[in-house]
PDB file of C-alpha atoms in Angstrom:
ATOM      1  CA  ILE A   1     -52.410  36.649-122.610  1.00 48.00           C
ATOM      2  CA  GLY A   2     -52.735  38.178-119.178  1.00 50.00           C
ATOM      3  CA  SER A   3     -56.054  37.585-117.489  1.00 58.00           C
ATOM      4  CA  PHE A   4     -58.222  38.486-120.449  1.00 64.00           C
ATOM      5  CA  ASN A   5     -61.062  36.512-121.878  1.00 77.00           C
ATOM      6  CA  TYR A   6     -60.783  36.868-125.615  1.00 84.00           C
ATOM      7  CA  LYS A   7     -62.242  35.031-128.566  1.00 88.00           C
ATOM      8  CA  GLN A   8     -60.043  31.981-128.978  1.00 92.00           C
ATOM      9  CA  TYR A   9     -60.085  30.286-132.310  1.00 96.00           C
ATOM     10  CA  ASN A  10     -59.324  26.583-132.675  1.00 96.00           C
ATOM     11  CA  LYS A  11     -58.384  24.345-135.567  1.00 96.00           C
ATOM     12  CA  GLN A  12     -62.034  23.466-136.100  1.00 96.00           C
ATOM     13  CA  SER A  13     -62.694  27.121-136.888  1.00 94.00           C
ATOM     14  CA  LEU A  14     -60.101  27.070-139.689  1.00 97.00           C
ATOM     15  CA  LEU A  15     -60.347  25.674-143.208  1.00 96.00           C
ATOM     16  CA  ILE A  16     -57.276  23.444-143.203  1.00 97.00           C
ATOM     17  CA  LEU A  17     -55.950  21.967-146.449  1.00 96.00           C
ATOM     18  CA  ASP A  18     -54.453  18.553-145.683  1.00 95.00           C
ATOM     19  CA  ASN A  19     -53.076  17.825-149.140  1.00 92.00           C
ATOM     20  CA  PHE A  20     -52.093  21.176-150.568  1.00 95.00           C
ATOM     21  CA  SER A  21     -50.396  22.096-153.790  1.00 96.00           C
ATOM     22  CA  SER A  22     -47.794  24.799-154.278  1.00 96.00           C
ATOM     23  CA  GLN A  23     -50.552  26.851-155.936  1.00 96.00           C
ATOM     24  CA  GLU A  24     -52.664  26.609-152.789  1.00 97.00           C
ATOM     25  CA  LEU A  25     -49.657  27.518-150.635  1.00 97.00           C
ATOM     26  CA  ARG A  26     -49.050  30.521-152.878  1.00 97.00           C
ATOM     27  CA  ALA A  27     -52.716  31.549-152.620  1.00 97.00           C
ATOM     28  CA  TYR A  28     -52.529  31.243-148.831  1.00 98.00           C
ATOM     29  CA  ALA A  29     -49.417  33.429-148.721  1.00 98.00           C
ATOM     30  CA  SER A  30     -51.031  36.018-150.956  1.00 98.00           C
ATOM     31  CA  ASN A  31     -54.301  36.079-148.982  1.00 98.00           C
ATOM     32  CA  PHE A  32     -52.476  36.331-145.656  1.00 98.00           C
ATOM     33  CA  ALA A  33     -50.260  39.118-147.027  1.00 98.00           C
ATOM     34  CA  THR A  34     -53.303  41.069-148.233  1.00 97.00           C
ATOM     35  CA  ILE A  35     -54.824  40.905-144.745  1.00 98.00           C
ATOM     36  CA  GLN A  36     -51.515  41.999-143.188  1.00 97.00           C
ATOM     37  CA  ILE A  37     -51.144  44.880-145.617  1.00 97.00           C
ATOM     38  CA  ASN A  38     -54.716  45.968-144.851  1.00 97.00           C
ATOM     39  CA  LEU A  39     -54.003  45.809-141.113  1.00 96.00           C
ATOM     40  CA  ILE A  40     -50.872  47.932-141.446  1.00 95.00           C
ATOM     41  CA  SER A  41     -52.592  50.342-143.828  1.00 95.00           C
ATOM     42  CA  SER A  42     -55.623  50.711-141.555  1.00 96.00           C
ATOM     43  CA  ILE A  43     -53.399  51.526-138.589  1.00 94.00           C
ATOM     44  CA  SER A  44     -51.584  54.137-140.658  1.00 94.00           C
ATOM     45  CA  ILE A  45     -54.683  55.682-142.207  1.00 93.00           C
ATOM     46  CA  GLN A  46     -56.649  55.754-138.960  1.00 93.00           C
ATOM     47  CA  GLY A  47     -53.791  57.020-136.796  1.00 89.00           C
ATOM     48  CA  ASP A  48     -55.641  60.129-135.627  1.00 91.00           C
ATOM     49  CA  ALA A  49     -58.803  58.164-134.857  1.00 92.00           C
ATOM     50  CA  ILE A  50     -56.740  55.617-132.893  1.00 89.00           C
ATOM     51  CA  LEU A  51     -55.225  58.402-130.800  1.00 87.00           C
ATOM     52  CA  LYS A  52     -58.734  59.569-129.925  1.00 90.00           C
ATOM     53  CA  ASP A  53     -60.192  56.105-129.311  1.00 91.00           C
ATOM     54  CA  ILE A  54     -58.069  52.986-128.793  1.00 90.00           C
ATOM     55  CA  LEU A  55     -61.097  50.849-129.683  1.00 93.00           C
ATOM     56  CA  VAL A  56     -60.455  51.748-133.327  1.00 95.00           C
ATOM     57  CA  LEU A  57     -57.165  49.825-133.107  1.00 95.00           C
ATOM     58  CA  SER A  58     -58.905  47.033-131.206  1.00 95.00           C
ATOM     59  CA  ARG A  59     -61.397  46.635-134.053  1.00 96.00           C
ATOM     60  CA  ILE A  60     -58.611  46.611-136.655  1.00 97.00           C
ATOM     61  CA  TYR A  61     -56.969  43.671-134.886  1.00 97.00           C
ATOM     62  CA  SER A  62     -60.289  41.925-134.307  1.00 97.00           C
ATOM     63  CA  ASP A  63     -61.145  42.238-138.009  1.00 98.00           C
ATOM     64  CA  ALA A  64     -57.712  40.912-138.997  1.00 98.00           C
ATOM     65  CA  ALA A  65     -58.151  37.891-136.707  1.00 98.00           C
ATOM     66  CA  GLU A  66     -61.565  37.164-138.179  1.00 98.00           C
ATOM     67  CA  ASN A  67     -60.339  37.599-141.764  1.00 98.00           C
ATOM     68  CA  LEU A  68     -57.351  35.316-141.153  1.00 98.00           C
ATOM     69  CA  SER A  69     -59.653  32.695-139.667  1.00 98.00           C
ATOM     70  CA  GLN A  70     -61.555  32.560-142.968  1.00 97.00           C
ATOM     71  CA  ILE A  71     -58.757  31.807-145.424  1.00 98.00           C
ATOM     72  CA  ALA A  72     -57.724  28.295-146.462  1.00 98.00           C
ATOM     73  CA  VAL A  73     -54.629  27.261-144.485  1.00 98.00           C
ATOM     74  CA  PRO A  74     -52.146  24.585-145.548  1.00 98.00           C
ATOM     75  CA  SER A  75     -51.932  21.959-142.792  1.00 97.00           C
ATOM     76  CA  ALA A  76     -48.184  22.481-142.410  1.00 97.00           C
ATOM     77  CA  LEU A  77     -48.855  26.069-141.297  1.00 98.00           C
ATOM     78  CA  SER A  78     -52.059  25.507-139.328  1.00 98.00           C
ATOM     79  CA  ASP A  79     -50.439  25.681-135.866  1.00 98.00           C
ATOM     80  CA  ILE A  80     -48.565  28.931-136.469  1.00 98.00           C
ATOM     81  CA  HIS A  81     -51.507  30.392-138.367  1.00 98.00           C
ATOM     82  CA  LEU A  82     -53.800  29.637-135.429  1.00 98.00           C
ATOM     83  CA  THR A  83     -51.267  31.233-133.076  1.00 97.00           C
ATOM     84  CA  VAL A  84     -51.284  34.436-135.155  1.00 98.00           C
ATOM     85  CA  VAL A  85     -55.086  34.529-135.276  1.00 98.00           C
ATOM     86  CA  ASN A  86     -55.345  34.105-131.505  1.00 96.00           C
ATOM     87  CA  ASN A  87     -52.595  36.656-130.949  1.00 96.00           C
ATOM     88  CA  TYR A  88     -54.544  39.255-132.926  1.00 96.00           C
ATOM     89  CA  SER A  89     -57.709  38.397-131.031  1.00 95.00           C
ATOM     90  CA  ALA A  90     -55.866  38.791-127.720  1.00 93.00           C
ATOM     91  CA  VAL A  91     -54.365  42.122-128.796  1.00 94.00           C
ATOM     92  CA  SER A  92     -57.860  43.347-129.588  1.00 94.00           C
ATOM     93  CA  LYS A  93     -59.116  42.389-126.124  1.00 92.00           C
ATOM     94  CA  ALA A  94     -56.057  43.861-124.365  1.00 90.00           C
ATOM     95  CA  LEU A  95     -56.704  47.174-126.115  1.00 91.00           C
ATOM     96  CA  GLU A  96     -60.337  47.087-124.979  1.00 88.00           C
ATOM     97  CA  ALA A  97     -59.195  46.472-121.393  1.00 86.00           C
ATOM     98  CA  PHE A  98     -56.722  49.341-121.634  1.00 84.00           C
ATOM     99  CA  ARG A  99     -59.591  51.690-122.359  1.00 80.00           C
ATOM    100  CA  ASP A 100     -61.409  50.641-119.159  1.00 75.00           C
ATOM    101  CA  ASP A 101     -60.527  53.270-116.537  1.00 74.00           C
ATOM    102  CA  SER A 102     -62.521  51.588-113.772  1.00 80.00           C
ATOM    103  CA  ASP A 103     -59.778  49.075-112.923  1.00 78.00           C
ATOM    104  CA  PRO A 104     -56.210  50.494-112.831  1.00 81.00           C
ATOM    105  CA  ALA A 105     -54.673  47.063-112.163  1.00 81.00           C
ATOM    106  CA  LYS A 106     -56.378  45.577-115.208  1.00 78.00           C
ATOM    107  CA  LYS A 107     -55.253  48.556-117.254  1.00 81.00           C
ATOM    108  CA  ALA A 108     -51.635  47.933-116.221  1.00 82.00           C
ATOM    109  CA  VAL A 109     -51.912  44.230-117.087  1.00 82.00           C
ATOM    110  CA  SER A 110     -53.414  45.134-120.452  1.00 83.00           C
ATOM    111  CA  ILE A 111     -50.377  47.251-121.331  1.00 85.00           C
ATOM    112  CA  GLY A 112     -48.037  44.339-120.625  1.00 84.00           C
ATOM    113  CA  ALA A 113     -50.265  41.882-122.464  1.00 83.00           C
ATOM    114  CA  TYR A 114     -50.409  44.155-125.500  1.00 87.00           C
ATOM    115  CA  GLN A 115     -46.628  44.634-125.530  1.00 88.00           C
ATOM    116  CA  ASN A 116     -45.914  40.907-125.225  1.00 87.00           C
ATOM    117  CA  ALA A 117     -48.354  40.034-127.970  1.00 87.00           C
ATOM    118  CA  VAL A 118     -47.075  42.631-130.411  1.00 88.00           C
ATOM    119  CA  GLU A 119     -43.441  41.720-129.732  1.00 91.00           C
ATOM    120  CA  SER A 120     -44.123  38.062-130.553  1.00 93.00           C
ATOM    121  CA  GLN A 121     -45.903  38.819-133.839  1.00 95.00           C
ATOM    122  CA  GLU A 122     -42.767  39.328-135.899  1.00 93.00           C
ATOM    123  CA  GLN A 123     -41.351  35.967-134.787  1.00 96.00           C
ATOM    124  CA  MET A 124     -44.588  34.227-135.768  1.00 97.00           C
ATOM    125  CA  LEU A 125     -44.644  35.892-139.166  1.00 97.00           C
ATOM    126  CA  GLU A 126     -40.986  35.011-139.712  1.00 97.00           C
ATOM    127  CA  ILE A 127     -41.843  31.329-139.254  1.00 97.00           C
ATOM    128  CA  ILE A 128     -44.405  31.592-142.037  1.00 98.00           C
ATOM    129  CA  ALA A 129     -41.998  33.560-144.241  1.00 98.00           C
ATOM    130  CA  ARG A 130     -39.247  30.940-143.789  1.00 97.00           C
ATOM    131  CA  TYR A 131     -41.654  28.125-144.646  1.00 98.00           C
ATOM    132  CA  LEU A 132     -42.681  29.910-147.827  1.00 98.00           C
ATOM    133  CA  GLU A 133     -39.047  30.504-148.740  1.00 96.00           C
ATOM    134  CA  GLN A 134     -38.142  26.842-148.094  1.00 97.00           C
ATOM    135  CA  ASN A 135     -40.967  25.844-150.422  1.00 97.00           C
ATOM    136  CA  ASP A 136     -39.869  28.249-153.171  1.00 96.00           C
ATOM    137  CA  ILE A 137     -42.928  30.489-152.882  1.00 96.00           C
ATOM    138  CA  MET A 138     -41.703  33.790-154.272  1.00 94.00           C
ATOM    139  CA  PHE A 139     -43.468  36.988-155.223  1.00 96.00           C
ATOM    140  CA  THR A 140     -42.534  40.019-157.286  1.00 95.00           C
ATOM    141  CA  ALA A 141     -42.578  43.537-155.893  1.00 94.00           C
ATOM    142  CA  ASP A 142     -45.926  44.325-157.526  1.00 95.00           C
ATOM    143  CA  GLN A 143     -47.737  41.458-155.750  1.00 95.00           C
ATOM    144  CA  ASP A 144     -49.205  41.542-152.236  1.00 94.00           C
ATOM    145  CA  GLY A 145     -47.230  38.398-151.449  1.00 95.00           C
ATOM    146  CA  ASP A 146     -44.083  40.500-151.704  1.00 95.00           C
ATOM    147  CA  TYR A 147     -44.857  41.293-148.059  1.00 96.00           C
ATOM    148  CA  TRP A 148     -43.169  37.958-147.194  1.00 97.00           C
ATOM    149  CA  ASN A 149     -39.932  38.993-148.913  1.00 93.00           C
ATOM    150  CA  ASN A 150     -39.330  41.547-146.154  1.00 89.00           C
ATOM    151  CA  PHE A 151     -38.468  38.998-143.469  1.00 88.00           C
TER     152      PHE A 151
END
């Protein structure tokens, strides 16, 4: 994204499940959803702090990337999962660059990079949601995995 150096994860940094059961796919979906819900909740709860210091939002995305990199990922979703993790890492770095007032050009690039990354997130998450749906992974409204029912 843009001209930023950000922590890039690779497949070797993920725990990939080659032969996965529907239970493991369900656990993946639930774990991912919990991380997403925490990300959204953190942004909401820390809204005032984010307005004062954009690095708060940067850390939220960085933490989400790191947390997502630590869950077991079914091999069928490893590419898109890795894309999401790297997207969150890039968003974090773009937000850091936005805060840097010493280079106006870099600041402008960071705004575009942030926008592009955030706009692509929903499409990435929809791919995961469709895969779960195609594999009959369903959740009730009282479960974190219900997050996937909103796509």
